[in-house]
Amino acid sequence: MFVLPFLDSLPHYTAVCSLLASSMMFSISGKGSIVVWNLVIQLVMCGRTVFASSDTKSCKLVSESESERKVLSRLEGLAHKNFTVEHNIGKESYTYVFQLCGDAGGVKGAGVIQLDKKNPNKPTVVGMYTDTQAIGGSDWVMLIYRSGEAYDQHCSQEKRKAYIMISCNRNTDMGQLEVVVEDRNRSTDCFYLFELDSSTVCPAIESHLSPGSIILIIAFVLLALYLVGGFLYQRLIVGAKGMEQFPNYAFWVEVGNLAADGCDFVCRSQNREQAPAYRGVTTEPLEEEPDERDDHLLPM
């Protein structure tokens, strides 16, 4: 299995899988069933890798670039599927078949074909996936297939090309292919324009939760686990009844009392000790001075 990460092309994968198959046949008579099963697993992984790597790599870009390959990789979910639509132009009736990086309608190298109902056995190639251009936006991808069959009478007999506009629609994985227009009433640069809705090109939905919200959610979850788990433990293991089923009931009661005392001490305006009342100066009755007697002044 160590050889797989070092390979990056389809021929290399095929060679490795063939080598593993040969080794498996040799191991059947030599090292027993354990080696056989190990090699079978490797062959299955090879098959999956070959299939996954061929989804969009079959498309040959006009100008090979990493950015366009990334755009094509967004369309992996649409690979190996034919999309069909019927379109009428006056008395003419056509059926169009589109496939992403695959043979549309079984026509070798064709990404989009046109079938005339008058002659359905002779398809017309509108565009080749071997001549591809991919342009992408935040929620759309424009796929261009060039090098189709030349027009007979229109557009100066230039080669056909197809534009496939794939737009974001989160409600559907693969929508219906629609023909928007076949613009052939010009001298050059004629094209076929198609539309397709798919959720594969939709951008990932970013989370709008702030770090504080995430912390609160985690805290509430932990609190719920504490309460539920503690309640079950107290009831089923300890056998508590009533309010005693609340986890750490004595501790939380003490915390509540302490909190109440603190609130009473800080918030209430009533003085905890009675201050001495203000008392005015008391007027004590003055002692009556003894009457001065002038008896001794009187003549005896």
mmCIF file of N, CA and C in Angstrom, residues 169-229:
data_model
loop_
_atom_site.group_PDB
_atom_site.id
_atom_site.type_symbol
_atom_site.label_atom_id
_atom_site.label_comp_id
_atom_site.label_asym_id
_atom_site.label_seq_id
_atom_site.Cartn_x
_atom_site.Cartn_y
_atom_site.Cartn_z
ATOM 1 N N ASN A 169 -28.060 25.765 -6.983
ATOM 2 C CA ASN A 169 -29.414 25.569 -6.491
ATOM 3 C C ASN A 169 -29.342 24.515 -5.398
ATOM 4 N N ARG A 170 -29.443 24.945 -4.147
ATOM 5 C CA ARG A 170 -29.276 24.025 -3.022
ATOM 6 C C ARG A 170 -30.418 23.032 -2.892
ATOM 7 N N ASN A 171 -31.495 23.232 -3.617
ATOM 8 C CA ASN A 171 -32.662 22.355 -3.503
ATOM 9 C C ASN A 171 -32.588 21.145 -4.426
ATOM 10 N N THR A 172 -31.593 21.056 -5.268
ATOM 11 C CA THR A 172 -31.502 19.925 -6.190
ATOM 12 C C THR A 172 -30.051 19.539 -6.413
ATOM 13 N N ASP A 173 -29.810 18.236 -6.478
ATOM 14 C CA ASP A 173 -28.458 17.757 -6.775
ATOM 15 C C ASP A 173 -28.140 17.931 -8.251
ATOM 16 N N MET A 174 -29.094 17.525 -9.096
ATOM 17 C CA MET A 174 -28.929 17.647 -10.547
ATOM 18 C C MET A 174 -30.272 18.051 -11.142
ATOM 19 N N GLY A 175 -30.335 19.268 -11.663
ATOM 20 C CA GLY A 175 -31.568 19.749 -12.250
ATOM 21 C C GLY A 175 -31.734 19.290 -13.696
ATOM 22 N N GLN A 176 -32.702 19.896 -14.365
ATOM 23 C CA GLN A 176 -32.982 19.578 -15.758
ATOM 24 C C GLN A 176 -32.178 20.488 -16.678
ATOM 25 N N LEU A 177 -31.613 19.878 -17.694
ATOM 26 C CA LEU A 177 -30.882 20.653 -18.705
ATOM 27 C C LEU A 177 -31.875 21.448 -19.545
ATOM 28 N N GLU A 178 -31.564 22.706 -19.786
ATOM 29 C CA GLU A 178 -32.439 23.571 -20.584
ATOM 30 C C GLU A 178 -31.636 24.242 -21.682
ATOM 31 N N VAL A 179 -32.282 24.394 -22.842
ATOM 32 C CA VAL A 179 -31.678 25.113 -23.963
ATOM 33 C C VAL A 179 -32.105 26.570 -23.877
ATOM 34 N N VAL A 180 -31.149 27.460 -23.745
ATOM 35 C CA VAL A 180 -31.469 28.887 -23.680
ATOM 36 C C VAL A 180 -31.568 29.464 -25.088
ATOM 37 N N VAL A 181 -30.555 29.241 -25.894
ATOM 38 C CA VAL A 181 -30.555 29.799 -27.240
ATOM 39 C C VAL A 181 -29.531 29.063 -28.100
ATOM 40 N N GLU A 182 -29.826 28.973 -29.393
ATOM 41 C CA GLU A 182 -28.833 28.566 -30.384
ATOM 42 C C GLU A 182 -28.597 29.786 -31.271
ATOM 43 N N ASP A 183 -27.528 30.476 -30.985
ATOM 44 C CA ASP A 183 -27.228 31.724 -31.694
ATOM 45 C C ASP A 183 -26.407 31.396 -32.944
ATOM 46 N N ARG A 184 -27.109 31.256 -34.068
ATOM 47 C CA ARG A 184 -26.430 30.926 -35.321
ATOM 48 C C ARG A 184 -26.679 31.966 -36.410
ATOM 49 N N ASN A 185 -27.382 33.026 -36.054
ATOM 50 C CA ASN A 185 -27.684 34.068 -37.042
ATOM 51 C C ASN A 185 -26.634 35.170 -37.019
ATOM 52 N N ARG A 186 -25.414 34.802 -37.155
ATOM 53 C CA ARG A 186 -24.312 35.756 -37.238
ATOM 54 C C ARG A 186 -23.227 35.142 -38.114
ATOM 55 N N SER A 187 -22.263 35.949 -38.462
ATOM 56 C CA SER A 187 -21.236 35.456 -39.383
ATOM 57 C C SER A 187 -20.172 34.627 -38.677
ATOM 58 N N THR A 188 -19.856 34.966 -37.426
ATOM 59 C CA THR A 188 -18.856 34.214 -36.649
ATOM 60 C C THR A 188 -19.290 34.135 -35.192
ATOM 61 N N ASP A 189 -18.548 33.322 -34.436
ATOM 62 C CA ASP A 189 -18.765 33.178 -32.988
ATOM 63 C C ASP A 189 -20.187 32.739 -32.652
ATOM 64 N N CYS A 190 -20.722 31.807 -33.403
ATOM 65 C CA CYS A 190 -22.019 31.224 -33.058
ATOM 66 C C CYS A 190 -21.831 30.225 -31.910
ATOM 67 N N PHE A 191 -22.895 29.995 -31.153
ATOM 68 C CA PHE A 191 -22.771 29.090 -30.008
ATOM 69 C C PHE A 191 -24.146 28.566 -29.608
ATOM 70 N N TYR A 192 -24.125 27.480 -28.859
ATOM 71 C CA TYR A 192 -25.302 26.925 -28.191
ATOM 72 C C TYR A 192 -25.153 27.220 -26.706
ATOM 73 N N LEU A 193 -26.216 27.722 -26.081
ATOM 74 C CA LEU A 193 -26.177 28.048 -24.654
ATOM 75 C C LEU A 193 -27.171 27.170 -23.907
ATOM 76 N N PHE A 194 -26.671 26.472 -22.880
ATOM 77 C CA PHE A 194 -27.504 25.599 -22.051
ATOM 78 C C PHE A 194 -27.406 26.047 -20.592
ATOM 79 N N GLU A 195 -28.428 25.701 -19.837
ATOM 80 C CA GLU A 195 -28.460 25.999 -18.397
ATOM 81 C C GLU A 195 -28.742 24.725 -17.619
ATOM 82 N N LEU A 196 -28.128 24.654 -16.438
ATOM 83 C CA LEU A 196 -28.320 23.498 -15.568
ATOM 84 C C LEU A 196 -28.145 23.955 -14.124
ATOM 85 N N ASP A 197 -29.079 23.574 -13.262
ATOM 86 C CA ASP A 197 -29.001 23.900 -11.838
ATOM 87 C C ASP A 197 -28.466 22.697 -11.069
ATOM 88 N N SER A 198 -27.610 22.969 -10.103
ATOM 89 C CA SER A 198 -27.041 21.890 -9.297
ATOM 90 C C SER A 198 -26.497 22.462 -7.999
ATOM 91 N N SER A 199 -26.567 21.651 -6.942
ATOM 92 C CA SER A 199 -26.022 22.064 -5.644
ATOM 93 C C SER A 199 -24.515 21.845 -5.559
ATOM 94 N N THR A 200 -23.943 21.167 -6.562
ATOM 95 C CA THR A 200 -22.504 20.887 -6.514
ATOM 96 C C THR A 200 -21.651 22.145 -6.627
ATOM 97 N N VAL A 201 -22.178 23.204 -7.222
ATOM 98 C CA VAL A 201 -21.395 24.426 -7.391
ATOM 99 C C VAL A 201 -21.696 25.455 -6.305
ATOM 100 N N CYS A 202 -22.545 25.088 -5.344
ATOM 101 C CA CYS A 202 -22.886 26.031 -4.286
ATOM 102 C C CYS A 202 -21.726 26.161 -3.296
ATOM 103 N N PRO A 203 -21.438 27.359 -2.841
ATOM 104 C CA PRO A 203 -20.362 27.536 -1.850
ATOM 105 C C PRO A 203 -20.768 26.955 -0.510
ATOM 106 N N ALA A 204 -19.781 26.578 0.260
ATOM 107 C CA ALA A 204 -20.038 26.043 1.595
ATOM 108 C C ALA A 204 -20.636 27.126 2.486
ATOM 109 N N ILE A 205 -21.602 26.733 3.284
ATOM 110 C CA ILE A 205 -22.253 27.675 4.191
ATOM 111 C C ILE A 205 -21.354 27.898 5.395
ATOM 112 N N GLU A 206 -20.947 29.134 5.602
ATOM 113 C CA GLU A 206 -20.074 29.453 6.721
ATOM 114 C C GLU A 206 -20.873 29.596 8.010
ATOM 115 N N SER A 207 -20.275 29.141 9.074
ATOM 116 C CA SER A 207 -20.914 29.258 10.378
ATOM 117 C C SER A 207 -20.858 30.705 10.855
ATOM 118 N N HIS A 208 -22.012 31.220 11.337
ATOM 119 C CA HIS A 208 -22.084 32.603 11.818
ATOM 120 C C HIS A 208 -22.024 32.674 13.345
ATOM 121 N N LEU A 209 -21.675 31.582 13.999
ATOM 122 C CA LEU A 209 -21.585 31.578 15.453
ATOM 123 C C LEU A 209 -20.264 32.201 15.887
ATOM 124 N N SER A 210 -20.353 33.088 16.829
ATOM 125 C CA SER A 210 -19.159 33.714 17.371
ATOM 126 C C SER A 210 -18.503 32.776 18.386
ATOM 127 N N PRO A 211 -17.239 33.011 18.705
ATOM 128 C CA PRO A 211 -16.589 32.169 19.723
ATOM 129 C C PRO A 211 -17.334 32.164 21.052
ATOM 130 N N GLY A 212 -17.883 33.318 21.438
ATOM 131 C CA GLY A 212 -18.649 33.367 22.683
ATOM 132 C C GLY A 212 -19.879 32.480 22.642
ATOM 133 N N SER A 213 -20.583 32.468 21.485
ATOM 134 C CA SER A 213 -21.768 31.615 21.352
ATOM 135 C C SER A 213 -21.395 30.151 21.430
ATOM 136 N N ILE A 214 -20.284 29.779 20.810
ATOM 137 C CA ILE A 214 -19.836 28.386 20.849
ATOM 138 C C ILE A 214 -19.515 27.967 22.281
ATOM 139 N N ILE A 215 -18.847 28.871 23.025
ATOM 140 C CA ILE A 215 -18.518 28.562 24.425
ATOM 141 C C ILE A 215 -19.793 28.386 25.253
ATOM 142 N N LEU A 216 -20.794 29.254 25.025
ATOM 143 C CA LEU A 216 -22.057 29.132 25.760
ATOM 144 C C LEU A 216 -22.774 27.822 25.434
ATOM 145 N N ILE A 217 -22.765 27.450 24.156
ATOM 146 C CA ILE A 217 -23.417 26.195 23.766
ATOM 147 C C ILE A 217 -22.735 25.010 24.453
ATOM 148 N N ILE A 218 -21.396 25.023 24.451
ATOM 149 C CA ILE A 218 -20.664 23.937 25.113
ATOM 150 C C ILE A 218 -20.977 23.913 26.608
ATOM 151 N N ALA A 219 -21.048 25.109 27.220
ATOM 152 C CA ALA A 219 -21.338 25.179 28.653
ATOM 153 C C ALA A 219 -22.732 24.627 28.965
ATOM 154 N N PHE A 220 -23.740 24.984 28.139
ATOM 155 C CA PHE A 220 -25.093 24.480 28.361
ATOM 156 C C PHE A 220 -25.171 22.969 28.172
ATOM 157 N N VAL A 221 -24.437 22.460 27.196
ATOM 158 C CA VAL A 221 -24.421 21.002 26.971
ATOM 159 C C VAL A 221 -23.808 20.281 28.169
ATOM 160 N N LEU A 222 -22.677 20.812 28.665
ATOM 161 C CA LEU A 222 -22.044 20.198 29.830
ATOM 162 C C LEU A 222 -22.943 20.276 31.059
ATOM 163 N N LEU A 223 -23.635 21.398 31.227
ATOM 164 C CA LEU A 223 -24.552 21.540 32.359
ATOM 165 C C LEU A 223 -25.691 20.532 32.265
ATOM 166 N N ALA A 224 -26.234 20.354 31.053
ATOM 167 C CA ALA A 224 -27.319 19.391 30.867
ATOM 168 C C ALA A 224 -26.844 17.970 31.164
ATOM 169 N N LEU A 225 -25.635 17.634 30.710
ATOM 170 C CA LEU A 225 -25.095 16.308 30.998
ATOM 171 C C LEU A 225 -24.888 16.109 32.499
ATOM 172 N N TYR A 226 -24.415 17.160 33.160
ATOM 173 C CA TYR A 226 -24.209 17.082 34.612
ATOM 174 C C TYR A 226 -25.524 16.849 35.341
ATOM 175 N N LEU A 227 -26.548 17.605 34.984
ATOM 176 C CA LEU A 227 -27.834 17.484 35.672
ATOM 177 C C LEU A 227 -28.484 16.132 35.410
ATOM 178 N N VAL A 228 -28.529 15.729 34.131
ATOM 179 C CA VAL A 228 -29.184 14.465 33.797
ATOM 180 C C VAL A 228 -28.416 13.287 34.381
ATOM 181 N N GLY A 229 -27.057 13.298 34.180
ATOM 182 C CA GLY A 229 -26.264 12.202 34.710
ATOM 183 C C GLY A 229 -26.317 12.124 36.230
#
